[in-house]
CSV table of C-alpha atoms and ligand atoms in Angstrom, one decimal:
chain,number,residue,atom,x,y,z
T,1,UNK,CA,10.0,-20.2,-14.7
T,2,UNK,CA,7.1,-19.5,-12.2
T,3,UNK,CA,8.4,-22.0,-9.7
T,4,UNK,CA,11.8,-20.3,-9.9
T,5,UNK,CA,10.2,-17.0,-9.5
T,6,UNK,CA,8.3,-18.1,-6.4
T,7,UNK,CA,11.4,-19.7,-4.8
T,8,UNK,CA,13.2,-16.6,-5.1
T,9,UNK,CA,10.2,-14.7,-3.6
T,10,UNK,CA,10.2,-17.2,-0.7
T,11,UNK,CA,13.9,-16.4,0.3
T,12,UNK,CA,13.0,-12.8,0.1
T,13,UNK,CA,10.2,-13.0,2.6
T,14,UNK,CA,12.4,-15.2,4.8
T,15,UNK,CA,15.3,-12.7,4.6
T,16,UNK,CA,12.7,-9.7,5.6
T,17,UNK,CA,11.5,-11.9,8.5
T,18,UNK,CA,15.3,-12.6,9.5
T,19,UNK,CA,16.0,-8.8,9.2
T,20,UNK,CA,12.8,-8.1,11.6
T,21,UNK,CA,11.0,-6.2,9.0
T,22,UNK,CA,8.3,-8.8,8.8
T,23,UNK,CA,7.3,-9.3,12.3
T,24,UNK,CA,3.8,-11.2,12.3
T,25,UNK,CA,2.5,-14.5,11.1
T,26,UNK,CA,-0.3,-12.6,9.4
T,27,UNK,CA,1.8,-10.3,7.2
T,28,UNK,CA,4.5,-13.3,6.4
T,29,UNK,CA,1.4,-15.4,5.2
T,30,UNK,CA,0.1,-12.5,3.2
T,31,UNK,CA,3.4,-12.0,1.3
T,32,UNK,CA,4.0,-15.7,0.6
T,33,UNK,CA,0.3,-15.8,-0.7
T,34,UNK,CA,0.8,-12.6,-3.0
T,35,UNK,CA,4.2,-12.6,-4.6
T,36,UNK,CA,5.4,-9.3,-6.1
T,37,UNK,CA,6.2,-10.8,-9.6
T,38,UNK,CA,2.4,-11.0,-10.3
T,39,UNK,CA,2.2,-7.2,-10.2
T,40,UNK,CA,5.0,-6.3,-12.6
T,41,UNK,CA,5.4,-6.2,-16.2
T,42,UNK,CA,6.9,-9.1,-18.0
T,43,UNK,CA,10.4,-7.9,-18.3
T,44,UNK,CA,10.5,-7.1,-14.6
T,45,UNK,CA,9.3,-10.3,-13.0
T,46,UNK,CA,13.0,-11.6,-12.9
T,47,UNK,CA,13.6,-8.6,-10.6
T,48,UNK,CA,10.7,-8.8,-8.2
T,49,UNK,CA,12.4,-10.3,-5.3
T,50,UNK,CA,14.9,-7.7,-5.0
T,51,UNK,CA,14.4,-5.4,-2.4
T,52,UNK,CA,14.1,-2.2,-4.3
T,53,UNK,CA,11.4,-0.2,-5.9
T,54,UNK,CA,10.6,-1.3,-9.5
T,55,UNK,CA,9.2,0.9,-12.5
T,56,UNK,CA,5.7,0.3,-13.6
T,57,UNK,CA,3.9,2.1,-16.2
T,58,UNK,CA,3.4,6.1,-16.2
T,59,UNK,CA,6.7,6.7,-14.6
T,60,UNK,CA,5.5,5.3,-11.3
T,61,UNK,CA,6.9,2.5,-9.1
T,62,UNK,CA,5.9,-0.6,-7.2
T,63,UNK,CA,7.5,0.0,-3.6
T,64,UNK,CA,10.2,-2.2,-2.3
T,65,UNK,CA,9.2,-5.2,-0.3
T,66,UNK,CA,10.8,-4.0,3.1
T,67,UNK,CA,8.8,-0.6,2.5
T,68,UNK,CA,5.4,-2.6,2.1
T,69,UNK,CA,6.2,-4.7,5.0
T,70,UNK,CA,6.9,-1.9,7.5
T,71,UNK,CA,3.5,-0.1,6.5
T,72,UNK,CA,1.4,-3.4,6.7
T,73,UNK,CA,3.2,-4.1,10.2
T,74,UNK,CA,2.5,-0.6,11.4
T,75,UNK,CA,-1.3,-0.8,10.0
T,76,UNK,CA,-1.9,-3.8,12.4
T,77,UNK,CA,-4.5,-5.0,10.1
T,78,UNK,CA,-7.4,-7.2,11.4
T,79,UNK,CA,-9.9,-9.5,9.7
T,80,UNK,CA,-13.0,-7.2,9.0
T,81,UNK,CA,-11.4,-4.0,8.9
T,82,UNK,CA,-12.6,-1.5,6.4
T,83,UNK,CA,-9.2,-0.1,4.5
T,84,UNK,CA,-8.8,2.7,1.9
T,85,UNK,CA,-5.5,2.7,0.1
T,86,UNK,CA,-4.4,5.8,-1.8
T,87,UNK,CA,-2.0,5.2,-4.6
T,88,UNK,CA,-3.1,1.7,-6.2
T,89,UNK,CA,0.0,1.6,-8.6
T,90,UNK,CA,0.3,-1.9,-9.5
T,91,UNK,CA,-2.4,-3.3,-7.2
T,92,UNK,CA,0.2,-5.4,-5.2
T,93,UNK,CA,-0.3,-3.6,-1.8
T,94,UNK,CA,-4.3,-3.7,-2.1
T,95,UNK,CA,-4.0,-7.4,-2.8
T,96,UNK,CA,-1.8,-7.8,0.5
T,97,UNK,CA,-4.4,-5.7,2.5
T,98,UNK,CA,-7.1,-7.9,1.1
T,99,UNK,CA,-5.3,-11.0,2.4
T,100,UNK,CA,-4.9,-9.5,5.7
T,101,UNK,CA,-8.5,-8.0,6.3
T,102,UNK,CA,-10.2,-10.9,4.6
T,103,UNK,CA,-13.0,-8.4,3.2
T,104,UNK,CA,-13.2,-5.9,0.5
T,105,UNK,CA,-10.5,-3.2,0.0
T,106,UNK,CA,-10.9,0.1,-1.7
T,107,UNK,CA,-8.0,1.7,-3.4
T,108,UNK,CA,-7.8,5.1,-5.3
T,109,UNK,CA,-5.4,5.6,-8.5
T,110,UNK,CA,-5.2,8.9,-10.2
T,111,UNK,CA,-3.6,7.6,-13.4
T,112,UNK,CA,-6.2,5.9,-15.6
T,113,UNK,CA,-3.4,3.8,-17.3
T,114,UNK,CA,-2.1,2.5,-13.8
T,115,UNK,CA,-5.9,2.0,-12.7
T,116,UNK,CA,-6.2,-0.2,-15.6
T,117,UNK,CA,-2.9,-2.0,-15.2
T,118,UNK,CA,-3.8,-2.7,-11.4
T,119,UNK,CA,-7.2,-4.2,-12.3
T,120,UNK,CA,-5.5,-6.5,-14.7
T,121,UNK,CA,-3.1,-7.6,-12.4
T,122,UNK,CA,-5.6,-8.0,-9.7
T,123,UNK,CA,-7.9,-10.1,-12.0
T,124,UNK,CA,-4.9,-12.5,-13.0
T,125,UNK,CA,-4.2,-12.9,-9.4
T,126,UNK,CA,-7.7,-13.5,-8.4
T,127,UNK,CA,-8.7,-10.3,-6.3
T,128,UNK,CA,-11.1,-8.5,-8.9
T,129,UNK,CA,-14.0,-9.2,-6.4
T,130,UNK,CA,-12.3,-8.1,-3.4
T,131,UNK,CA,-10.0,-5.0,-4.4
T,132,UNK,CA,-12.1,-2.2,-5.8
T,133,UNK,CA,-10.1,0.2,-7.8
T,134,UNK,CA,-11.4,3.7,-8.0
T,135,UNK,CA,-9.9,6.2,-10.7
T,136,UNK,CA,-9.8,9.6,-9.1
T,137,UNK,CA,-8.0,11.9,-6.8
T,138,UNK,CA,-7.3,10.1,-3.4
T,139,UNK,CA,-6.3,13.1,-1.5
T,140,UNK,CA,-10.3,13.6,-1.3
T,141,UNK,CA,-10.3,10.2,0.1
T,142,UNK,CA,-13.3,8.0,-1.0
T,143,UNK,CA,-16.6,9.2,0.9
T,144,UNK,CA,-19.0,6.5,0.1
T,145,UNK,CA,-17.4,3.8,1.9
T,146,UNK,CA,-16.1,6.1,5.0
T,147,UNK,CA,-15.4,5.6,7.9
T,148,UNK,CA,-12.5,3.6,7.4
T,149,UNK,CA,-10.5,1.9,10.3
T,150,UNK,CA,-7.2,2.4,8.3
T,151,UNK,CA,-6.0,4.6,5.5
T,152,UNK,CA,-2.8,3.7,3.8
T,153,UNK,CA,-1.1,6.3,1.7
T,154,UNK,CA,1.6,5.2,-0.6
T,155,UNK,CA,2.8,8.4,-2.3
T,156,UNK,CA,4.5,11.4,-0.4
T,157,UNK,CA,2.4,14.5,0.7
T,158,UNK,CA,3.3,18.0,1.5
T,159,UNK,CA,0.8,17.7,4.6
T,160,UNK,CA,-1.9,15.6,5.9
T,161,UNK,CA,-4.8,15.7,3.7
T,162,UNK,CA,-7.8,16.7,5.9
T,163,UNK,CA,-10.3,14.7,4.2
T,164,UNK,CA,-8.4,11.5,5.0
T,165,UNK,CA,-8.5,12.5,8.5
T,166,UNK,CA,-12.4,13.2,8.4
T,167,UNK,CA,-13.0,9.7,6.6
T,168,UNK,CA,-11.4,7.9,9.5
T,169,UNK,CA,-13.2,6.3,12.3
T,170,UNK,CA,-12.3,7.5,15.8
T,171,UNK,CA,-9.6,5.1,16.7
T,172,UNK,CA,-8.7,4.4,13.2
T,173,UNK,CA,-5.2,5.4,11.8
T,174,UNK,CA,-3.8,6.9,8.7
T,175,UNK,CA,-0.4,6.0,7.6
T,176,UNK,CA,1.2,8.6,5.3
T,177,UNK,CA,4.7,9.8,4.2
T,178,UNK,CA,4.8,13.5,4.6
T,179,UNK,CA,7.7,15.6,3.3
T,180,UNK,CA,9.3,17.1,0.2
T,181,UNK,CA,8.2,16.5,-3.5
T,182,UNK,CA,11.4,14.4,-4.2
T,183,UNK,CA,13.5,12.1,-2.3
T,184,UNK,CA,12.5,12.4,1.2
T,185,UNK,CA,9.6,12.2,3.5
T,186,UNK,CA,8.7,11.2,7.1
T,187,UNK,CA,6.4,8.3,7.5
T,188,UNK,CA,3.7,9.6,9.8
T,189,UNK,CA,1.0,7.4,11.8
T,190,UNK,CA,-1.9,9.6,12.5
T,191,UNK,CA,-4.4,8.2,15.0
T,192,UNK,CA,-7.8,10.1,14.9
T,193,UNK,CA,-8.7,10.9,18.9
T,194,UNK,CA,-12.3,12.3,18.4
T,195,UNK,CA,-14.9,13.3,16.2
T,196,UNK,CA,-13.7,17.0,16.0
T,197,UNK,CA,-10.4,15.5,14.3
T,198,UNK,CA,-8.1,15.8,17.2
T,199,UNK,CA,-5.2,13.5,16.5
T,200,UNK,CA,-2.1,11.9,17.8
T,201,UNK,CA,1.1,11.7,15.5
T,202,UNK,CA,3.8,9.2,15.6
T,203,UNK,CA,6.8,9.4,13.4
T,204,UNK,CA,8.3,6.4,11.9
T,205,UNK,CA,11.5,7.8,10.2
T,206,UNK,CA,12.6,8.6,6.7
T,207,UNK,CA,11.1,7.3,3.6
T,208,UNK,CA,11.3,7.9,-0.3
T,209,UNK,CA,7.8,7.9,-2.2
T,210,UNK,CA,6.7,9.4,-5.6
T,211,UNK,CA,4.5,12.6,-4.8
T,212,UNK,CA,0.9,12.5,-4.0
T,213,UNK,CA,-0.5,14.6,-6.7
T,214,UNK,CA,-3.9,16.4,-6.1
T,215,UNK,CA,-6.1,18.8,-4.4
T,216,UNK,CA,-4.9,18.3,-1.0
T,217,UNK,CA,-1.5,17.0,-2.3
T,218,UNK,CA,1.3,18.5,-4.5
S,301,LIG,N1,0.7,0.9,-3.8
S,301,LIG,C1,1.4,0.8,-5.1
S,301,LIG,C2,1.7,-0.8,-5.3
S,301,LIG,O1,1.4,-1.6,-4.5
S,301,LIG,O2,2.2,-0.9,-6.5
S,301,LIG,C3,2.5,1.7,-5.2
S,301,LIG,C4,2.1,3.0,-5.3
S,301,LIG,S1,3.3,4.3,-6.2
S,301,LIG,C5,4.6,4.3,-4.9
S,301,LIG,C6,2.4,5.6,-5.9
S,301,LIG,C7,1.0,5.7,-6.6
S,301,LIG,O3,0.4,6.9,-6.0
S,301,LIG,C8,1.3,6.0,-8.2
S,301,LIG,O4,0.7,4.9,-8.9
S,301,LIG,C9,0.6,7.4,-8.4
S,301,LIG,O5,0.0,7.6,-9.5
S,301,LIG,C10,-0.5,7.3,-7.3
S,301,LIG,N2,-0.9,8.6,-6.8
S,301,LIG,C11,-0.3,9.9,-6.8
S,301,LIG,N3,-1.1,10.9,-6.3
S,301,LIG,C12,-2.4,10.3,-6.1
S,301,LIG,C13,-3.7,10.7,-5.8
S,301,LIG,N4,-3.8,12.1,-5.6
S,301,LIG,N5,-4.6,9.9,-5.9
S,301,LIG,C14,-4.6,8.6,-6.2
S,301,LIG,N6,-3.4,8.1,-6.5
S,301,LIG,C15,-2.3,9.0,-6.4
């Protein structure tokens, strides 16, 4: 069963590479090391190689492989970078980030049931010591470990949450979908230019995420 699942996963990774979505050796290797079926419930494992979002507990979703690959390629993660993820969900993206930066990763989830789901998945996959799941409102960031080289938000916001820009290192970047509550957002890359929080914003096209719910979100 596991062998079959892994073979299908390898084919998905190769397809993403052929389509030009996976571009770098590092992202390809991380995808091969961290198959998506390890982060979904038993009944969804057979669908984990399909390039679509899948349901996880509490009415949330694990993103489609192409979406995760697009964001990780844009993030240009390097070994040793300090990364904060907002929206742990299943823990899959956080485990991929840990493979890329080869150091501790911080990830915030607002729904207790999902923080627990992610912790279990991460433990089974062997990431419990490197990925730290924090239960809370990620629109406030996670000040104890700031500043961050990268902040990756995997839920859709109405606007850029200012605490996240404050917690970026100068030269660091935030990736965040910003737009409407349902259906459509634009993926923004926000580069922090100075300590006053001046920024350059690059738009990377339309995406569809579940809402970022919180003090600086919906
Ligand atoms: N990155 C996840 C993965 O790899 O499975 C998928 C994330 S899912 C599309 C979005 C997640 O963001 C949901 O689990 C949701 O509960 C969470 N979320 C929404 N608003 C949040 C907030 N203010 N703080 C932290 N998590 C939040």
